[in-house]
Each structure stands twice: as C-alpha cells, then as structure tokens.
Coordinates of C-alpha atoms and ligand atoms in Angstrom, one line a residue:
X1 CA -15.0 24.5 179.9
X2 CA -13.9 22.8 182.8
X3 CA -10.4 20.7 183.5
X4 CA -10.0 17.1 184.1
X5 CA -7.9 14.8 185.3
X6 CA -6.1 12.3 182.9
X7 CA -9.6 9.6 183.2
X8 CA -12.3 12.5 183.1
X9 CA -10.9 13.0 179.7
X10 CA -10.7 9.9 178.6
X11 CA -13.8 8.1 179.5
X12 CA -15.4 11.2 177.4
X13 CA -12.9 11.1 174.8
X14 CA -11.4 14.9 175.1
X15 CA -8.4 16.1 173.9
X16 CA -6.0 17.8 176.9
X17 CA -4.1 18.8 179.1
X18 CA -4.9 17.0 182.2
X19 CA -5.5 19.0 185.6
X20 CA -7.0 19.5 189.4
X21 CA -10.8 17.7 188.2
X22 CA -13.1 20.0 188.6
X23 CA -15.5 17.1 187.7
X24 CA -14.7 14.1 190.1
X25 CA -13.1 16.1 192.1
X26 CA -9.5 13.6 191.8
X27 CA -11.2 10.3 193.2
X28 CA -9.7 7.6 191.3
X29 CA -5.9 8.8 193.1
X30 CA -8.2 7.8 196.2
X31 CA -9.0 4.2 194.6
X32 CA -6.3 2.8 196.4
X33 CA -7.1 4.1 199.3
X34 CA -10.9 3.1 199.6
X35 CA -10.3 0.0 199.0
X36 CA -9.0 -0.5 202.0
X37 CA -11.3 -2.3 203.8
X38 CA -12.1 -4.7 206.0
X39 CA -14.7 -6.8 205.9
X40 CA -15.0 -9.4 208.8
X41 CA -18.0 -11.5 208.0
X42 CA -18.4 -14.8 205.2
X43 CA -18.9 -14.3 201.9
X44 CA -18.5 -16.0 198.6
X45 CA -19.7 -13.2 195.9
X46 CA -20.0 -9.6 196.2
X47 CA -21.4 -6.9 194.5
X48 CA -20.8 -2.5 194.4
X49 CA -22.5 0.3 194.7
X50 CA -21.3 4.1 194.2
X51 CA -22.7 7.4 195.5
X52 CA -21.9 10.1 194.0
X53 CA -22.6 13.4 194.9
X54 CA -25.2 15.1 193.4
X55 CA -23.9 18.3 191.7
X56 CA -20.9 15.2 190.2
X57 CA -23.9 14.0 188.3
X58 CA -25.5 17.4 187.2
X59 CA -21.7 18.5 186.1
X60 CA -21.3 15.7 184.0
X61 CA -24.3 15.7 182.5
X62 CA -23.7 19.2 181.5
X63 CA -20.4 18.8 179.8
X64 CA -21.9 16.0 178.1
X65 CA -24.8 18.3 177.1
X66 CA -22.8 21.0 175.8
X67 CA -19.5 19.1 174.0
X68 CA -22.8 16.9 172.1
X69 CA -20.8 13.5 173.5
X70 CA -22.0 10.5 173.5
X71 CA -22.3 10.0 177.5
X72 CA -22.1 6.3 177.6
X73 CA -19.5 6.2 179.5
X74 CA -20.7 8.2 182.4
X75 CA -18.0 8.5 185.5
X76 CA -20.7 6.1 188.0
X77 CA -20.5 3.1 185.4
X78 CA -16.7 3.7 185.3
X79 CA -16.3 3.4 188.6
X80 CA -18.5 0.5 189.3
X81 CA -16.6 -0.9 186.6
X82 CA -13.0 -0.7 188.1
X83 CA -14.7 -1.0 191.4
X84 CA -15.6 -4.7 191.2
X85 CA -12.0 -5.4 188.8
X86 CA -10.2 -4.3 191.5
X87 CA -12.2 -5.8 194.5
X88 CA -12.1 -8.9 192.4
X89 CA -9.1 -9.9 192.6
X90 CA -8.0 -7.4 196.0
X91 CA -10.4 -10.1 198.0
X92 CA -10.2 -12.0 195.6
X93 CA -14.0 -13.4 194.9
X94 CA -16.2 -12.8 192.7
X95 CA -19.0 -11.2 191.1
X96 CA -23.0 -11.7 191.8
X97 CA -25.3 -8.7 190.5
X98 CA -28.3 -10.7 191.0
X99 CA -27.9 -12.5 194.8
X100 CA -25.1 -11.2 195.9
X101 CA -23.8 -12.0 199.6
X102 CA -22.4 -8.4 200.4
X103 CA -23.2 -5.2 199.0
X104 CA -19.9 -2.8 198.9
X105 CA -21.5 0.6 199.0
X106 CA -18.6 3.1 198.2
X107 CA -19.7 6.1 199.0
X108 CA -17.9 8.8 197.1
X109 CA -18.9 12.0 198.8
X110 CA -18.1 10.9 202.3
X111 CA -15.5 8.7 201.2
X112 CA -16.2 6.0 202.7
X113 CA -17.4 1.9 202.6
X114 CA -20.5 1.0 203.9
X115 CA -20.6 -3.6 203.9
X116 CA -24.9 -4.3 203.6
X117 CA -25.2 -7.3 204.4
X118 CA -28.0 -9.6 202.5
X119 CA -29.4 -11.8 204.2
X120 CA -28.5 -15.9 204.2
X121 CA -31.8 -18.9 203.0
X122 CA -32.5 -21.7 204.8
X123 CA -35.1 -23.6 203.1
X124 CA -36.9 -26.7 204.4
X125 CA -39.8 -28.6 205.9
X126 CA -42.1 -28.7 208.9
X127 CA -44.3 -30.8 211.1
X128 CA -45.9 -29.5 214.2
X129 CA -46.8 -32.0 216.6
X130 CA -48.1 -30.1 219.1
X131 CA -51.8 -28.1 218.7
X132 CA -51.9 -24.5 220.2
X133 CA -48.2 -23.7 218.5
X134 CA -47.8 -20.8 216.1
X135 CA -45.9 -21.0 212.9
X136 CA -44.5 -17.7 213.7
X137 CA -44.2 -15.3 216.4
X138 CA -47.0 -14.1 217.5
X139 CA -46.5 -10.7 219.5
X140 CA -49.5 -9.3 221.8
X141 CA -52.2 -7.8 220.0
X142 CA -52.2 -5.0 222.8
X143 CA -48.8 -3.8 223.5
X144 CA -46.8 -4.9 220.1
X145 CA -43.8 -7.3 222.4
X146 CA -43.1 -4.7 224.5
X147 CA -45.3 -6.4 227.7
X148 CA -48.3 -5.5 229.4
X149 CA -50.7 -7.4 232.0
X150 CA -52.4 -8.9 229.6
X151 CA -49.6 -10.6 227.7
X152 CA -47.9 -11.6 231.1
X153 CA -45.7 -9.1 230.4
X154 CA -44.4 -11.6 228.0
X155 CA -45.4 -9.0 225.1
X156 CA -46.3 -12.3 222.9
X157 CA -49.7 -14.9 222.7
X158 CA -48.3 -18.0 223.3
X159 CA -44.8 -19.4 224.4
X160 CA -43.2 -20.1 221.1
X161 CA -43.6 -21.2 217.4
X162 CA -42.1 -22.7 214.9
X163 CA -39.8 -19.4 213.7
X164 CA -38.4 -19.0 217.4
X165 CA -37.5 -22.7 217.5
X166 CA -35.8 -23.1 213.8
X167 CA -35.3 -19.8 215.3
X168 CA -33.2 -20.1 218.0
X169 CA -30.5 -22.9 217.3
X170 CA -29.9 -21.0 213.7
X171 CA -29.0 -17.6 214.6
X172 CA -25.9 -19.4 217.5
X173 CA -24.7 -21.0 214.9
X174 CA -24.8 -17.5 212.2
X175 CA -24.3 -14.7 215.0
X176 CA -27.1 -13.0 212.9
X177 CA -28.9 -10.6 214.2
X178 CA -32.1 -11.8 213.7
X179 CA -34.6 -13.4 211.4
X180 CA -37.6 -13.8 209.5
X181 CA -40.2 -17.1 208.4
X182 CA -41.6 -17.1 205.3
X183 CA -43.9 -20.2 205.3
X184 CA -46.4 -21.2 201.9
X185 CA -49.6 -20.5 204.1
X186 CA -50.0 -21.1 207.2
X187 CA -52.4 -23.7 209.4
X188 CA -54.2 -22.1 212.3
X189 CA -52.4 -22.8 216.0
X190 CA -55.0 -25.4 216.8
X191 CA -54.1 -26.6 213.7
X192 CA -51.2 -29.9 214.6
X193 CA -49.2 -29.9 210.6
X194 CA -48.1 -34.2 209.7
X195 CA -47.8 -35.4 206.8
X196 CA -45.2 -34.1 204.6
X197 CA -44.6 -30.7 206.3
X198 CA -45.0 -27.4 205.1
X199 CA -42.7 -25.9 203.1
X200 CA -41.0 -22.5 203.7
X201 CA -38.0 -20.3 204.5
X202 CA -36.3 -18.5 206.5
X203 CA -33.8 -15.4 206.0
X204 CA -30.8 -14.9 208.5
X205 CA -30.4 -10.9 209.0
X206 CA -26.6 -10.1 208.8
X207 CA -25.4 -13.3 209.6
X208 CA -21.5 -13.6 209.7
X209 CA -21.0 -17.4 209.4
X210 CA -22.3 -18.4 205.5
X211 CA -21.2 -22.0 205.3
X212 CA -23.2 -24.5 208.0
X213 CA -23.3 -27.6 208.9
X214 CA -27.4 -27.8 208.4
X215 CA -27.4 -31.2 209.3
X216 CA -26.3 -30.3 212.5
X217 CA -28.5 -27.7 212.5
X218 CA -31.2 -29.6 212.0
X219 CA -31.0 -32.5 214.4
X220 CA -30.2 -29.9 216.9
X221 CA -33.6 -27.4 216.4
X222 CA -35.5 -31.4 215.6
X223 CA -33.9 -32.0 220.0
X224 CA -37.6 -29.9 220.0
X225 CA -40.4 -33.2 220.3
X226 CA -43.2 -30.6 219.3
X227 CA -42.6 -29.8 216.0
X228 CA -39.2 -31.2 213.4
X229 CA -37.3 -30.2 210.4
X230 CA -36.3 -31.5 206.9
X231 CA -34.4 -31.3 204.3
X232 CA -33.0 -27.8 205.1
X233 CA -30.6 -26.1 202.2
X234 CA -29.7 -23.0 201.5
X235 CA -32.1 -21.1 199.3
X236 CA -33.1 -17.9 198.3
X237 CA -34.5 -14.7 197.6
X238 CA -36.2 -15.7 194.3
X239 CA -37.3 -19.1 196.5
X240 CA -39.0 -17.1 199.2
X241 CA -41.0 -14.8 196.0
X242 CA -42.3 -18.4 194.9
X243 CA -43.2 -19.8 198.5
X244 CA -45.8 -16.9 199.1
X245 CA -47.5 -16.7 195.3
X246 CA -47.8 -20.6 195.1
X247 CA -51.0 -22.4 196.2
X248 CA -51.0 -25.5 197.1
X249 CA -54.2 -28.4 197.8
X250 CA -54.0 -29.7 201.4
X251 CA -55.4 -32.9 202.4
X252 CA -56.3 -32.2 206.0
X253 CA -58.3 -35.2 208.7
X254 CA -61.2 -33.4 210.7
X255 CA -62.1 -34.6 214.5
X256 CA -65.9 -34.1 214.6
X257 CA -67.8 -33.2 217.7
X258 CA -70.9 -36.2 216.3
X259 CA -71.0 -39.1 214.2
X260 CA -72.3 -39.7 210.2
X261 CA -73.5 -41.9 209.5
X262 CA -73.0 -43.4 205.7
X263 CA -76.4 -42.9 204.6
X264 CA -76.1 -38.9 204.9
X265 CA -72.0 -39.4 205.1
X266 CA -73.0 -40.6 201.2
X267 CA -75.0 -37.5 200.5
X268 CA -71.5 -34.9 201.6
X269 CA -70.7 -36.1 197.3
X270 CA -72.2 -33.4 197.2
X271 CA -70.0 -31.1 198.1
X272 CA -67.4 -29.3 195.6
X273 CA -68.1 -26.2 194.7
X274 CA -67.6 -23.6 198.1
X275 CA -68.9 -20.3 198.0
X276 CA -67.5 -18.7 201.4
X277 CA -67.2 -15.7 202.6
X278 CA -64.6 -14.0 204.8
X279 CA -65.2 -15.7 208.6
X280 CA -67.0 -14.7 211.4
X281 CA -63.0 -15.8 213.0
X282 CA -60.8 -14.3 210.9
X283 CA -62.8 -11.1 209.7
X284 CA -61.0 -8.8 212.2
X285 CA -57.9 -9.3 210.1
X286 CA -59.5 -10.3 206.8
X287 CA -60.7 -8.5 203.8
X288 CA -64.9 -9.1 203.8
X289 CA -66.0 -10.7 200.8
X290 CA -66.1 -13.9 199.5
X291 CA -64.4 -17.2 197.4
X292 CA -65.3 -19.9 195.7
X293 CA -63.0 -22.6 196.2
X294 CA -63.6 -26.6 196.1
X295 CA -63.1 -29.7 197.7
X296 CA -61.6 -32.2 196.1
X297 CA -62.1 -35.3 198.1
X298 CA -64.6 -36.6 201.4
X299 CA -63.6 -40.1 202.3
X300 CA -65.1 -41.2 206.3
X301 CA -61.7 -42.6 208.0
X302 CA -64.5 -42.9 211.0
X303 CA -67.6 -41.6 211.8
X304 CA -66.5 -39.0 213.5
X305 CA -63.2 -38.0 211.4
X306 CA -63.8 -36.6 208.1
X307 CA -59.9 -37.2 205.1
X308 CA -60.7 -33.6 202.7
X309 CA -58.7 -33.1 200.3
X310 CA -59.0 -29.3 199.4
X311 CA -58.3 -26.2 197.2
X312 CA -55.6 -23.9 198.6
X313 CA -57.5 -21.1 201.0
X314 CA -61.0 -22.9 202.0
X315 CA -61.5 -22.3 205.5
X316 CA -61.8 -26.4 206.5
X317 CA -63.3 -25.2 209.8
X318 CA -66.4 -22.6 208.0
X319 CA -66.6 -26.2 205.3
X320 CA -67.9 -27.9 208.0
X321 CA -70.3 -25.3 210.3
X322 CA -70.8 -23.3 207.9
X323 CA -70.8 -20.4 209.7
X324 CA -74.2 -19.5 210.3
X325 CA -75.0 -19.5 206.1
X326 CA -71.5 -18.2 205.6
X327 CA -70.8 -21.2 203.7
X328 CA -72.5 -22.5 201.0
X329 CA -72.5 -25.4 200.9
X330 CA -71.9 -26.9 204.2
X331 CA -71.5 -30.2 206.3
X332 CA -74.3 -29.3 208.0
X333 CA -76.3 -27.6 205.8
X334 CA -75.8 -31.2 203.8
X335 CA -76.4 -33.7 206.9
X336 CA -78.8 -31.6 208.3
X337 CA -77.7 -31.2 211.7
X338 CA -75.5 -28.8 213.6
X339 CA -71.1 -30.5 212.8
X340 CA -68.1 -29.0 214.7
X341 CA -64.3 -29.3 214.2
X342 CA -63.4 -30.9 217.5
X343 CA -59.9 -31.0 215.6
X344 CA -58.0 -30.3 212.0
X345 CA -54.8 -31.8 211.1
X346 CA -53.6 -31.3 208.1
X347 CA -51.7 -34.6 206.7
X348 CA -50.3 -33.0 203.0
X349 CA -48.9 -29.8 200.9
X350 CA -49.6 -30.9 197.2
X351 CA -46.8 -29.1 196.0
X352 CA -45.3 -31.7 194.6
Ligands
ZN1 ZN1 -11.6 13.5 186.6
ZN2 ZN1 -49.3 -7.4 225.8

C-alpha cells in the first residue's frame, strides 16, 4: 500500500496515519509558493489549468482500482478547486470557465506557472472607400512575406489593407503582439465597401491592455480616409465563429462597360436562379464546383449601372460576363452581347 499525505487520505476517504506522500509528492504543501507569481497584463477574469506528471495520474488510478474507491475526487479536481479558490482571493478577480481573459496553467511537475493569455476581441463594421486595398494583409505569393524582387521586397502584394490600417492603431493601444482580422465575407480587392459597412471582429493576441477607449481608437483609425470603422465594441470568440458561419444577402452597384437599353433591361427579370461554376479567376484557390445562387432583385440605376441584390457566394462579375458559359444565365447571355463589369461596389450587407 502507498503512504499518503493527509490531503490525499481525506480526499480518497481513507483512514490512516499521514506520511510523506507517494502519490502527490506532498504537492499541497507547495501550493502557497506556486501562488506567489506575478503577471502584469490587464485581465478581469481567469481560469486555472493543472498539469500533472502522468505517473501520478497512473498511480492514482491504481489506488482507486485496488481499493475499489469511487474515484470521484481526483487529485486534479481537488487541485483545480483549491487553486481557483485561493487565486480568486489573492487576485480579487472572478473565475470564468468559458471565455477567461487568461488561463494560469500550474505545471506541478516542473513547479511553475505559465499564464496563457486569451485574445481580446473587438468587433465593428468597416467601409472601404478606395479600390485596390484588400481586406486582409496579402502576403507575396512568391516569397510569402520574406521579401523578393516580385514584391519589390515588401513581402506583400498591396501597400496596405483594412486589416493593417485597423490593426496598427489597435496594436499601438494594446501593446499586443499581433492580430487576426475576421470579416463577414470579403469584397474583391477592386470593389468598394459602402453603405452600412461590413461586420468584422479583430482578434488581438497577447494584449497587455483590455480596457480601451474605443471611441478614441475609432476616431484615430478614421483619420485614414481610405476606410472608416464604426460601432466598435468588445466581442468574444463566439461571435467570430458566428461571423464566419453566417451568410448574408448583399446589394451591389455594378458599373457596365456599355449601355443597357430599357428593352434589354426588361429581359433581365429572367435572372433568378443562377448556375455558377467556380470562376476561372479564382480557380487556383477554390474548389471547382457548380453551385446554384439566387438573384433577388435587379434594378437599373442608369444605362451603365445596375443595382443587384443577390445571395451570398454569387460571383457578380461573372454574373455579368457569363464567364464563357460557366455562369448561366448571365446578363451577357440574356441581352446577347458581351457585357463586362468595369467596377463594383458593395452597397449593403443584409445582416440586420
Ligand atoms: Zn498526497
Ligand atoms: Zn515577394
């Protein structure tokens, strides 16, 4: 039989004289020392992680089996509850199980504490008033960011992006190490994003600061006239997942390279259900398949411009050209001439 400490005896519901513990290695005596650590980043809640030597877990399992114990109060559970309680008192902060700002991982084998900071999430909407800025940083496709003659040693394909303009300001205020930008879909690089803007969440990694003046940040970002952000608010991981999953209708202004007569326009009521095979221009990065997407409404803004409301995932440029028969029907196939889209603006994301 193993020699056990007072805590382990009590936890397992055993009688006996407390001794140097062969199970936990007298870990309970080291708890106060382990709690004596410093963490300087701002946080308002936390959770605890416990890392135990696998041999200890194995030993515990053996004892429970051998003595036919319930095994309900495991060493790990006991330690979790002690560390949570003691740390809550020490830090005067609440335990948050689902989305804690930080997880303090107590490695009991190495006797050390590793703080794992969770990202800070800020959501908002963005407008993009210029063409040829991508939504996210676009690394050079030849060197993937290192810098090469193809990208003029910039490491990226475009001078800046919505992500970089927003990220630079926020990283300055949070003293964070990095960010990830999540948009509710994305417009083409050469399309403007107008109207009510596009929802996004920016994920700020290893942020030193979590209380921010979001209005000030918003104003500072908006000094850059190429984009505008609005409705900045704190967010969480759940909203990133939702943002990535949800599909929204969109309304576009489509500028055409030639005029559409009223007679031709009248025929466009036949644009309803579109069979669209993956366009050639994105084939190198998207699976080649055919999908059905709906067009909900086509209006004529003027002879060279259509306003089109359609389902998420419809490639609008190809809806105009027909992409050599890969998109059927198309504006070109219906009016029986080769119409091209010379510019595209997203004017509404129908998310609310
Ligand atoms: Zn013990
Ligand atoms: Zn390059």
